Coordinates of N, CA and C in Angstrom, one line a residue:
Chain A
D1 N 42.4 36.0 -30.5 CA 42.8 35.8 -29.1 C 42.2 36.9 -28.3
A2 N 41.9 36.6 -27.0 CA 41.2 37.6 -26.1 C 42.2 38.7 -25.9
K3 N 41.6 39.9 -25.7 CA 42.4 41.1 -25.4 C 42.6 41.2 -23.9
T4 N 43.7 41.7 -23.5 CA 44.0 41.9 -22.1 C 44.2 43.4 -21.8
T5 N 43.9 43.8 -20.6 CA 44.1 45.2 -20.1 C 44.9 45.1 -18.9
Q6 N 46.0 45.9 -18.9 CA 46.9 46.0 -17.7 C 47.2 47.5 -17.4
P7 N 47.4 47.8 -16.2 CA 47.8 49.2 -15.9 C 49.2 49.4 -16.5
P8 N 49.4 50.6 -17.0 CA 50.7 50.9 -17.7 C 51.9 50.9 -16.7
S9 N 51.7 51.2 -15.5 CA 52.8 51.2 -14.6 C 52.4 51.0 -13.1
M10 N 53.3 50.4 -12.3 CA 53.1 50.2 -10.9 C 54.4 50.3 -10.2
D11 N 54.4 50.7 -9.0 CA 55.6 50.7 -8.1 C 55.4 49.7 -7.0
C12 N 56.5 49.2 -6.5 CA 56.4 48.3 -5.3 C 57.7 48.5 -4.5
A13 N 57.5 48.4 -3.2 CA 58.7 48.5 -2.3 C 59.5 47.2 -2.3
E14 N 60.8 47.3 -2.3 CA 61.6 46.1 -2.2 C 61.3 45.3 -1.0
G15 N 61.1 43.9 -1.2 CA 60.8 43.0 -0.1 C 59.3 42.8 0.1
R16 N 58.5 43.7 -0.5 CA 57.1 43.5 -0.4 C 56.6 42.7 -1.6
A17 N 55.3 42.2 -1.5 CA 54.7 41.5 -2.6 C 54.3 42.5 -3.7
A18 N 54.5 42.1 -4.9 CA 54.0 42.8 -6.0 C 52.9 42.1 -6.6
N19 N 51.7 42.8 -6.7 CA 50.5 42.2 -7.3 C 50.2 42.9 -8.6
L20 N 50.3 42.2 -9.7 CA 50.1 42.8 -11.0 C 48.8 42.3 -11.5
P21 N 47.8 43.2 -11.8 CA 46.5 42.7 -12.3 C 46.4 42.7 -13.8
C22 N 45.5 41.8 -14.3 CA 45.3 41.7 -15.7 C 43.8 41.4 -15.9
N23 N 43.2 42.2 -16.8 CA 41.8 42.0 -17.1 C 41.7 41.3 -18.5
H24 N 40.9 40.2 -18.5 CA 40.7 39.5 -19.8 C 39.3 39.0 -19.8
S25 N 38.4 40.0 -19.9 CA 37.0 39.7 -19.7 C 36.4 38.9 -20.9
T26 N 37.1 38.9 -22.0 CA 36.5 38.1 -23.2 C 37.2 36.8 -23.4
I27 N 37.9 36.3 -22.4 CA 38.6 35.0 -22.5 C 37.7 33.9 -22.8
S28 N 38.1 33.0 -23.7 CA 37.4 31.8 -24.1 C 37.8 30.6 -23.2
G29 N 37.0 29.5 -23.3 CA 37.3 28.4 -22.4 C 38.6 27.7 -22.7
N30 N 39.0 27.8 -24.0 CA 40.3 27.1 -24.3 C 41.5 28.0 -24.3
E31 N 41.4 29.1 -23.7 CA 42.5 30.1 -23.7 C 43.2 30.1 -22.3
Y32 N 44.5 30.0 -22.4 CA 45.4 30.0 -21.2 C 45.8 31.5 -20.9
V33 N 46.1 31.7 -19.7 CA 46.7 33.0 -19.3 C 48.2 32.8 -19.1
Y34 N 49.0 33.5 -19.8 CA 50.5 33.5 -19.6 C 51.0 34.8 -19.1
W35 N 52.1 34.7 -18.4 CA 52.8 35.9 -18.0 C 54.3 35.8 -18.4
Y36 N 54.7 36.8 -19.0 CA 56.1 37.0 -19.4 C 56.6 38.3 -18.8
R37 N 57.9 38.5 -18.7 CA 58.4 39.8 -18.3 C 59.6 40.1 -19.2
Q38 N 59.9 41.3 -19.3 CA 61.1 41.8 -20.1 C 61.8 42.8 -19.3
I39 N 63.0 42.4 -18.9 CA 63.9 43.4 -18.3 C 64.6 44.2 -19.4
H40 N 64.9 45.4 -19.1 CA 65.3 46.4 -20.1 C 66.4 45.8 -21.0
S41 N 66.2 45.9 -22.3 CA 67.2 45.4 -23.3 C 67.5 43.9 -23.3
Q42 N 66.6 43.2 -22.7 CA 66.7 41.7 -22.8 C 65.5 41.1 -23.5
G43 N 65.6 39.8 -23.9 CA 64.4 39.2 -24.4 C 63.4 38.9 -23.3
P44 N 62.1 38.7 -23.7 CA 61.1 38.3 -22.7 C 61.4 37.0 -22.0
Q45 N 61.0 36.9 -20.8 CA 61.3 35.7 -20.0 C 59.9 35.1 -19.5
Y46 N 59.7 33.9 -19.7 CA 58.5 33.2 -19.3 C 58.5 33.2 -17.8
I47 N 57.3 33.4 -17.2 CA 57.1 33.4 -15.7 C 56.2 32.2 -15.3
I48 N 55.0 32.2 -15.9 CA 54.0 31.2 -15.4 C 52.8 31.2 -16.3
H49 N 52.1 30.1 -16.3 CA 50.8 30.1 -17.1 C 49.8 29.3 -16.4
G50 N 48.5 29.5 -16.7 CA 47.4 28.7 -16.1 C 46.2 28.7 -16.9
L51 N 45.3 27.8 -16.7 CA 44.0 27.7 -17.4 C 42.9 28.1 -16.5
K52 N 42.7 27.4 -15.4 CA 41.6 27.7 -14.5 C 42.1 27.8 -13.0
N53 N 43.0 26.9 -12.7 CA 43.4 26.8 -11.3 C 44.5 27.8 -11.0
N54 N 44.7 28.2 -9.8 CA 45.8 29.0 -9.4 C 47.1 28.1 -9.5
E55 N 48.2 28.8 -9.9 CA 49.4 28.1 -10.1 C 50.5 28.8 -9.4
T56 N 51.5 28.1 -8.9 CA 52.7 28.6 -8.3 C 53.9 27.9 -8.7
N57 N 55.0 28.7 -9.0 CA 56.3 28.1 -9.2 C 57.3 28.9 -8.4
E58 N 58.6 28.7 -8.7 CA 59.6 29.3 -8.0 C 59.7 30.8 -8.2
M59 N 59.1 31.3 -9.2 CA 59.2 32.7 -9.5 C 58.0 33.5 -9.0
A60 N 56.8 32.9 -9.1 CA 55.6 33.7 -8.9 C 54.4 32.8 -8.6
S61 N 53.3 33.5 -8.3 CA 52.0 32.8 -8.2 C 51.0 33.5 -9.1
L62 N 50.1 32.7 -9.7 CA 49.1 33.2 -10.6 C 47.8 32.9 -10.0
I63 N 47.0 33.9 -9.8 CA 45.7 33.7 -9.2 C 44.7 34.1 -10.3
I64 N 43.8 33.2 -10.7 CA 42.8 33.4 -11.8 C 41.5 33.4 -11.1
T65 N 40.6 34.4 -11.4 CA 39.3 34.4 -10.7 C 38.5 33.3 -11.2
E66 N 37.4 33.0 -10.5 CA 36.6 31.8 -10.8 C 35.9 32.0 -12.2
D67 N 35.5 33.2 -12.5 CA 34.9 33.4 -13.9 C 36.0 33.6 -15.0
R68 N 37.2 33.6 -14.6 CA 38.4 33.6 -15.5 C 38.5 35.0 -16.2
K69 N 37.8 36.0 -15.8 CA 37.8 37.2 -16.5 C 39.0 38.1 -16.0
S70 N 39.6 37.8 -15.0 CA 40.8 38.5 -14.6 C 41.8 37.6 -13.9
S71 N 43.0 38.1 -13.7 CA 44.0 37.3 -13.0 C 45.0 38.3 -12.4
T72 N 45.8 37.8 -11.4 CA 46.8 38.5 -10.7 C 48.1 37.7 -10.7
L73 N 49.1 38.4 -11.1 CA 50.5 37.8 -10.9 C 51.0 38.3 -9.6
I74 N 51.5 37.4 -8.7 CA 52.1 37.8 -7.5 C 53.6 37.4 -7.4
L75 N 54.4 38.4 -7.2 CA 55.8 38.2 -6.9 C 55.9 38.4 -5.4
P76 N 56.1 37.3 -4.6 CA 56.0 37.4 -3.2 C 56.9 38.3 -2.5
H77 N 58.1 38.4 -2.9 CA 59.1 39.3 -2.2 C 59.9 40.0 -3.3
A78 N 59.4 41.1 -3.8 CA 60.0 41.8 -4.9 C 61.4 42.3 -4.6
T79 N 62.3 42.1 -5.6 CA 63.7 42.7 -5.5 C 63.9 43.7 -6.6
L80 N 65.0 44.4 -6.5 CA 65.3 45.4 -7.5 C 65.4 44.8 -8.9
R81 N 65.8 43.5 -8.9 CA 66.0 42.8 -10.2 C 64.7 42.4 -10.8
D82 N 63.6 42.6 -10.1 CA 62.2 42.3 -10.7 C 61.7 43.5 -11.4
T83 N 62.4 44.6 -11.4 CA 62.0 45.8 -12.2 C 62.0 45.4 -13.7
A84 N 60.8 45.5 -14.4 CA 60.7 45.0 -15.7 C 59.3 45.4 -16.3
V85 N 59.1 45.1 -17.5 CA 57.7 45.2 -18.1 C 57.1 43.8 -18.0
Y86 N 56.0 43.7 -17.5 CA 55.3 42.4 -17.3 C 54.1 42.4 -18.3
Y87 N 54.1 41.3 -19.0 CA 53.1 41.1 -20.1 C 52.1 40.0 -19.6
C88 N 50.8 40.3 -19.7 CA 49.8 39.3 -19.5 C 49.3 38.9 -20.9
I89 N 49.3 37.6 -21.2 CA 48.9 37.2 -22.6 C 47.9 36.1 -22.5
V90 N 46.8 36.2 -23.3 CA 45.8 35.1 -23.3 C 46.0 34.4 -24.6
K91 N 46.1 33.1 -24.6 CA 46.3 32.4 -25.9 C 45.6 31.1 -25.9
P92 N 45.0 30.7 -27.0 CA 44.4 29.4 -27.1 C 45.6 28.3 -27.0
G93 N 45.3 27.2 -26.4 CA 46.3 26.2 -26.3 C 46.9 25.7 -27.6
S94 N 46.1 25.9 -28.7 CA 46.5 25.4 -30.0 C 47.3 26.5 -30.7
A95 N 47.3 27.7 -30.3 CA 47.9 28.8 -31.0 C 49.4 28.7 -30.9
R96 N 50.1 29.2 -31.9 CA 51.6 29.1 -31.9 C 52.2 30.3 -31.4
Q97 N 51.8 31.5 -31.8 CA 52.5 32.7 -31.4 C 51.9 33.3 -30.2
L98 N 52.7 34.1 -29.6 CA 52.3 34.9 -28.4 C 51.9 36.3 -29.0
T99 N 50.8 36.9 -28.5 CA 50.4 38.2 -28.9 C 50.6 39.1 -27.7
F100 N 51.6 40.0 -27.7 CA 52.0 40.8 -26.6 C 51.2 42.2 -26.7
G101 N 50.7 42.6 -25.6 CA 50.2 44.0 -25.5 C 51.3 45.0 -25.1
S102 N 50.9 46.0 -24.3 CA 51.8 47.0 -23.9 C 52.4 46.7 -22.5
G103 N 51.8 45.8 -21.7 CA 52.3 45.4 -20.5 C 52.3 46.4 -19.4
T104 N 52.8 46.0 -18.2 CA 52.9 46.9 -17.0 C 54.3 47.1 -16.7
Q105 N 54.8 48.3 -16.6 CA 56.1 48.6 -16.2 C 56.1 48.6 -14.6
L106 N 56.7 47.5 -14.1 CA 56.9 47.4 -12.6 C 58.2 48.0 -12.2
T107 N 58.2 48.9 -11.3 CA 59.4 49.5 -10.7 C 59.5 49.1 -9.3
V108 N 60.5 48.4 -8.9 CA 60.7 48.0 -7.5 C 61.6 49.1 -6.9
L109 N 61.1 49.7 -5.8 CA 61.9 50.8 -5.2 C 62.6 50.4 -4.0
P110 N 63.8 50.9 -3.8 CA 64.6 50.5 -2.6 C 64.0 51.0 -1.3
Chain B
D1 N 70.5 33.6 -18.7 CA 70.7 33.0 -20.0 C 69.7 31.8 -20.3
T2 N 68.8 32.0 -21.3 CA 67.8 31.0 -21.6 C 68.3 29.8 -22.4
G3 N 69.5 29.9 -23.0 CA 70.0 28.9 -23.9 C 69.7 29.2 -25.3
V4 N 69.0 30.2 -25.6 CA 68.8 30.7 -27.0 C 69.8 31.8 -27.2
S5 N 70.6 31.7 -28.3 CA 71.6 32.7 -28.6 C 71.2 33.4 -29.9
Q6 N 71.6 34.6 -30.0 CA 71.4 35.4 -31.3 C 72.7 36.1 -31.6
D7 N 72.9 36.3 -32.9 CA 74.1 36.9 -33.4 C 73.8 37.7 -34.7
P8 N 74.3 39.0 -34.8 CA 74.9 39.7 -33.8 C 74.0 40.3 -32.7
R9 N 74.5 40.9 -31.7 CA 73.6 41.6 -30.7 C 73.2 42.9 -31.2
H10 N 74.0 43.6 -32.0 CA 73.7 44.9 -32.5 C 74.2 44.9 -33.9
K11 N 73.4 45.7 -34.8 CA 73.8 45.8 -36.2 C 73.4 47.2 -36.6
I12 N 74.4 47.9 -37.1 CA 74.0 49.3 -37.7 C 74.3 49.1 -39.2
T13 N 73.3 49.5 -40.0 CA 73.5 49.4 -41.4 C 72.9 50.6 -42.1
K14 N 73.4 50.8 -43.4 CA 72.8 52.0 -44.1 C 71.6 51.5 -44.9
R15 N 70.7 52.4 -45.1 CA 69.5 52.1 -45.8 C 69.8 51.5 -47.2
G16 N 69.1 50.5 -47.5 CA 69.4 49.8 -48.8 C 70.3 48.6 -48.8
Q17 N 71.0 48.5 -47.6 CA 71.9 47.3 -47.5 C 71.1 46.1 -47.0
N18 N 71.6 44.9 -47.2 CA 71.0 43.7 -46.8 C 71.7 43.3 -45.4
V19 N 70.9 42.7 -44.6 CA 71.4 42.2 -43.3 C 70.9 40.8 -43.0
T20 N 71.7 40.0 -42.3 CA 71.2 38.7 -41.9 C 71.5 38.5 -40.4
F21 N 70.5 37.9 -39.7 CA 70.7 37.6 -38.3 C 70.6 36.1 -38.1
R22 N 71.3 35.6 -37.1 CA 71.2 34.2 -36.8 C 70.7 33.9 -35.4
C23 N 70.0 32.8 -35.3 CA 69.4 32.4 -34.0 C 69.8 30.9 -33.8
D24 N 70.3 30.6 -32.7 CA 70.5 29.2 -32.3 C 69.6 28.9 -31.1
P25 N 68.6 28.0 -31.4 CA 67.6 27.7 -30.3 C 68.2 26.7 -29.3
I26 N 67.5 26.4 -28.3 CA 67.8 25.3 -27.4 C 67.8 24.0 -28.2
S27 N 68.8 23.2 -28.0 CA 69.0 22.1 -29.0 C 67.9 21.1 -29.1
E28 N 67.1 20.8 -28.1 CA 66.0 19.8 -28.3 C 64.7 20.5 -28.7
H29 N 64.7 21.8 -28.9 CA 63.5 22.5 -29.3 C 63.3 22.4 -30.8
N30 N 62.2 21.9 -31.2 CA 62.0 21.8 -32.7 C 61.1 22.9 -33.2
R31 N 60.6 23.8 -32.3 CA 59.8 25.0 -32.7 C 60.7 26.2 -32.6
L32 N 60.6 27.1 -33.6 CA 61.4 28.3 -33.5 C 60.5 29.5 -34.0
Y33 N 60.6 30.6 -33.4 CA 59.8 31.8 -33.7 C 60.7 33.0 -33.9
W34 N 60.3 33.9 -34.7 CA 60.9 35.2 -34.8 C 59.8 36.3 -34.5
Y35 N 60.3 37.3 -33.7 CA 59.4 38.4 -33.4 C 60.2 39.7 -33.6
R36 N 59.5 40.8 -33.8 CA 60.1 42.1 -33.9 C 59.5 43.0 -32.8
Q37 N 60.4 43.8 -32.3 CA 59.9 44.7 -31.2 C 60.5 46.1 -31.5
T38 N 59.5 47.1 -31.6 CA 59.9 48.5 -31.8 C 59.9 49.2 -30.4
L39 N 60.5 50.3 -30.3 CA 60.6 51.0 -29.0 C 59.3 51.3 -28.4
G40 N 59.1 50.8 -27.2 CA 57.9 51.1 -26.4 C 56.8 50.2 -26.7
Q41 N 57.0 49.2 -27.6 CA 55.9 48.3 -27.9 C 56.3 46.9 -27.5
G42 N 55.3 46.0 -27.3 CA 55.6 44.6 -27.1 C 56.0 43.9 -28.4
P43 N 56.6 42.8 -28.2 CA 57.1 42.0 -29.4 C 55.9 41.7 -30.3
E44 N 56.2 41.6 -31.6 CA 55.1 41.2 -32.6 C 55.6 40.0 -33.4
F45 N 54.8 39.1 -33.5 CA 55.1 37.8 -34.2 C 55.4 38.0 -35.7
L46 N 56.5 37.4 -36.2 CA 56.9 37.5 -37.6 C 56.6 36.1 -38.3
T47 N 57.3 35.1 -37.7 CA 57.2 33.8 -38.4 C 57.5 32.7 -37.5
Y48 N 57.2 31.4 -37.9 CA 57.3 30.2 -37.0 C 57.8 29.1 -37.9
F49 N 58.7 28.3 -37.3 CA 59.2 27.0 -37.9 C 58.9 25.9 -37.0
Q50 N 58.5 24.8 -37.6 CA 58.5 23.5 -37.0 C 59.5 22.6 -37.7
N51 N 60.6 22.3 -37.0 CA 61.8 21.7 -37.6 C 62.2 22.7 -38.7
E52 N 62.4 22.2 -40.0 CA 62.9 23.0 -41.0 C 61.7 23.7 -41.8
A53 N 60.5 23.3 -41.5 CA 59.4 23.9 -42.3 C 58.9 25.2 -41.7
Q54 N 58.7 26.2 -42.5 CA 58.2 27.5 -42.1 C 56.7 27.4 -42.3
L55 N 56.0 27.3 -41.2 CA 54.5 27.0 -41.2 C 53.6 28.2 -41.1
E56 N 54.2 29.3 -40.7 CA 53.3 30.5 -40.5 C 54.1 31.8 -40.7
K57 N 53.5 32.7 -41.4 CA 54.2 34.0 -41.6 C 53.2 35.1 -41.3
S58 N 53.6 36.1 -40.6 CA 52.7 37.3 -40.3 C 52.7 38.2 -41.5
R59 N 51.6 39.0 -41.6 CA 51.6 40.0 -42.7 C 52.6 41.0 -42.5
L60 N 53.3 41.1 -41.3 CA 54.4 42.0 -41.1 C 55.6 41.6 -41.9
L61 N 55.7 40.3 -42.3 CA 56.8 39.8 -43.0 C 56.7 40.1 -44.5
S62 N 57.2 41.3 -44.8 CA 57.1 41.7 -46.2 C 58.0 40.9 -47.1
D63 N 57.9 41.2 -48.4 CA 58.7 40.4 -49.4 C 60.2 40.6 -49.2
R64 N 60.6 41.7 -48.5 CA 62.0 41.9 -48.3 C 62.6 41.0 -47.2
F65 N 61.7 40.4 -46.4 CA 62.2 39.5 -45.3 C 62.1 38.1 -45.8
S66 N 63.2 37.3 -45.4 CA 63.1 35.9 -45.6 C 63.8 35.2 -44.4
A67 N 63.2 34.1 -44.0 CA 63.7 33.3 -42.9 C 63.9 31.9 -43.4
E68 N 64.9 31.3 -42.8 CA 65.2 29.9 -43.1 C 65.6 29.2 -41.9
R69 N 65.4 27.9 -41.9 CA 65.9 27.0 -40.8 C 66.4 25.7 -41.4
P70 N 67.5 25.7 -42.0 CA 68.0 24.5 -42.7 C 68.3 23.4 -41.6
K71 N 67.9 22.2 -42.0 CA 68.1 21.1 -41.1 C 67.5 21.2 -39.7
G72 N 66.6 22.1 -39.6 CA 65.8 22.2 -38.3 C 66.7 22.6 -37.1
S73 N 67.8 23.2 -37.4 CA 68.6 23.6 -36.2 C 68.6 25.1 -36.1
F74 N 69.7 25.8 -36.4 CA 69.7 27.3 -36.3 C 68.8 27.9 -37.4
S75 N 68.5 29.2 -37.2 CA 67.7 29.9 -38.2 C 68.3 31.2 -38.5
T76 N 68.1 31.7 -39.8 CA 68.5 33.0 -40.2 C 67.3 33.8 -40.6
L77 N 67.4 35.1 -40.4 CA 66.4 36.1 -40.8 C 67.2 37.1 -41.6
E78 N 66.8 37.2 -42.9 CA 67.5 38.2 -43.8 C 66.5 39.3 -44.1
I79 N 67.0 40.5 -44.1 CA 66.2 41.7 -44.6 C 67.0 42.2 -45.8
Q80 N 66.3 42.3 -46.9 CA 66.9 42.9 -48.1 C 66.5 44.4 -48.2
R81 N 67.4 45.2 -48.8 CA 67.1 46.6 -49.1 C 66.5 47.2 -47.8
T82 N 67.2 47.2 -46.7 CA 66.7 47.7 -45.5 C 66.2 49.2 -45.6
E83 N 65.2 49.4 -44.8 CA 64.5 50.8 -44.7 C 64.6 51.2 -43.2
Q84 N 64.5 52.5 -43.0 CA 64.6 53.0 -41.7 C 63.5 52.5 -40.8
G85 N 62.4 52.1 -41.3 CA 61.3 51.5 -40.6 C 61.6 50.1 -40.1
D86 N 62.7 49.5 -40.6 CA 63.1 48.2 -40.1 C 63.9 48.2 -38.8
S87 N 64.2 49.4 -38.4 CA 65.0 49.6 -37.1 C 64.1 49.0 -36.0
A88 N 64.6 48.1 -35.3 CA 63.9 47.4 -34.3 C 64.8 46.4 -33.6
M89 N 64.2 45.7 -32.5 CA 64.9 44.6 -31.9 C 64.2 43.3 -32.6
Y90 N 65.1 42.4 -33.0 CA 64.6 41.2 -33.6 C 64.9 40.1 -32.6
L91 N 63.8 39.4 -32.2 CA 63.9 38.4 -31.2 C 63.6 37.0 -31.7
C92 N 64.3 36.1 -31.2 CA 64.1 34.7 -31.6 C 63.7 33.9 -30.4
A93 N 62.8 33.0 -30.5 CA 62.4 32.2 -29.4 C 62.3 30.7 -29.8
S94 N 62.4 29.8 -28.9 CA 62.2 28.4 -29.3 C 61.3 27.7 -28.2
S95 N 60.7 26.6 -28.6 CA 59.9 25.9 -27.6 C 60.0 24.4 -28.0
L96 N 59.6 23.6 -27.0 CA 59.6 22.1 -27.1 C 58.5 21.7 -28.0
G97 N 57.4 22.4 -27.9 CA 56.2 22.1 -28.7 C 55.4 23.3 -28.9
T98 N 54.3 23.2 -29.5 CA 53.4 24.4 -29.7 C 52.3 24.3 -28.6
G99 N 51.4 25.2 -28.6 CA 50.3 25.2 -27.6 C 50.8 25.7 -26.3
V100 N 50.6 24.9 -25.3 CA 50.9 25.3 -23.9 C 52.4 25.4 -23.6
Y101 N 53.2 24.9 -24.4 CA 54.6 25.0 -24.1 C 55.1 26.4 -24.1
E102 N 55.9 26.8 -23.1 CA 56.5 28.1 -23.0 C 57.5 28.3 -24.0
Q103 N 57.7 29.6 -24.4 CA 58.7 29.9 -25.4 C 59.9 30.6 -24.6
Y104 N 61.1 30.2 -25.0 CA 62.3 30.8 -24.4 C 62.9 31.7 -25.4
F105 N 63.1 32.9 -25.0 CA 63.6 34.0 -25.9 C 65.1 34.2 -25.8
G106 N 65.7 34.5 -26.9 CA 67.1 35.0 -26.9 C 67.2 36.4 -26.6
P107 N 68.4 37.0 -26.5 CA 68.6 38.3 -26.1 C 68.2 39.4 -27.2
G108 N 68.1 38.9 -28.4 CA 67.7 39.8 -29.5 C 68.8 40.4 -30.2
T109 N 68.5 40.8 -31.4 CA 69.5 41.6 -32.3 C 68.9 43.0 -32.5
R110 N 69.6 44.0 -32.1 CA 69.1 45.4 -32.3 C 69.6 45.9 -33.6
L111 N 68.7 46.2 -34.5 CA 69.0 46.7 -35.8 C 68.7 48.2 -35.9
T112 N 69.8 48.9 -36.3 CA 69.6 50.4 -36.6 C 69.9 50.6 -38.0
V113 N 68.9 51.2 -38.7 CA 69.1 51.5 -40.1 C 69.3 53.0 -40.3
T114 N 70.4 53.5 -40.8 CA 70.7 54.9 -40.9 C 70.4 55.4 -42.3

């Protein structure tokens, strides 16, 4: 699976958009970009995934660059409850398991 | 609450004892996964079931670890002769299919081996 690089930590003001970057420069054509988050002492929570096109759901938006070498997860209006570790994962569609890296600790500040 | 439950939530045991954890996936999900997470690290894959068949095991799953999923419903993960290095959060996840289907995680079982 392609390796991902994320900043170890980020802060965001409550109510503002949180933009979390992920670099996956070695991504292959059949690999999807997934985002999960893990709030302290809970199991990871699925957020969103995409292949080539930008995606949006009720939680977030995923922007994937045209060359697919990087992506950005956008939480449009961050709240204190969005404080968590955010994991960017690249996975072939056929793969079964998720390979987690170290993620980005997002802290939403009041 | 994702619909995946795990029991117990916390377990403290002495080194050398056996422990067993249970996972109840979302009822219509026929794929079930176990992961392990140590402090400060992301979860690591342990094993995967499709219905009752265990189709994949990580090299992290030593001979002291065994997992079952009888009748393709709930799953158990047993650790025999626990060691201090087994102290971790054990996470269960389920999905409707493999590939692009998202995995739904339970709250985890935190194991402390003293």
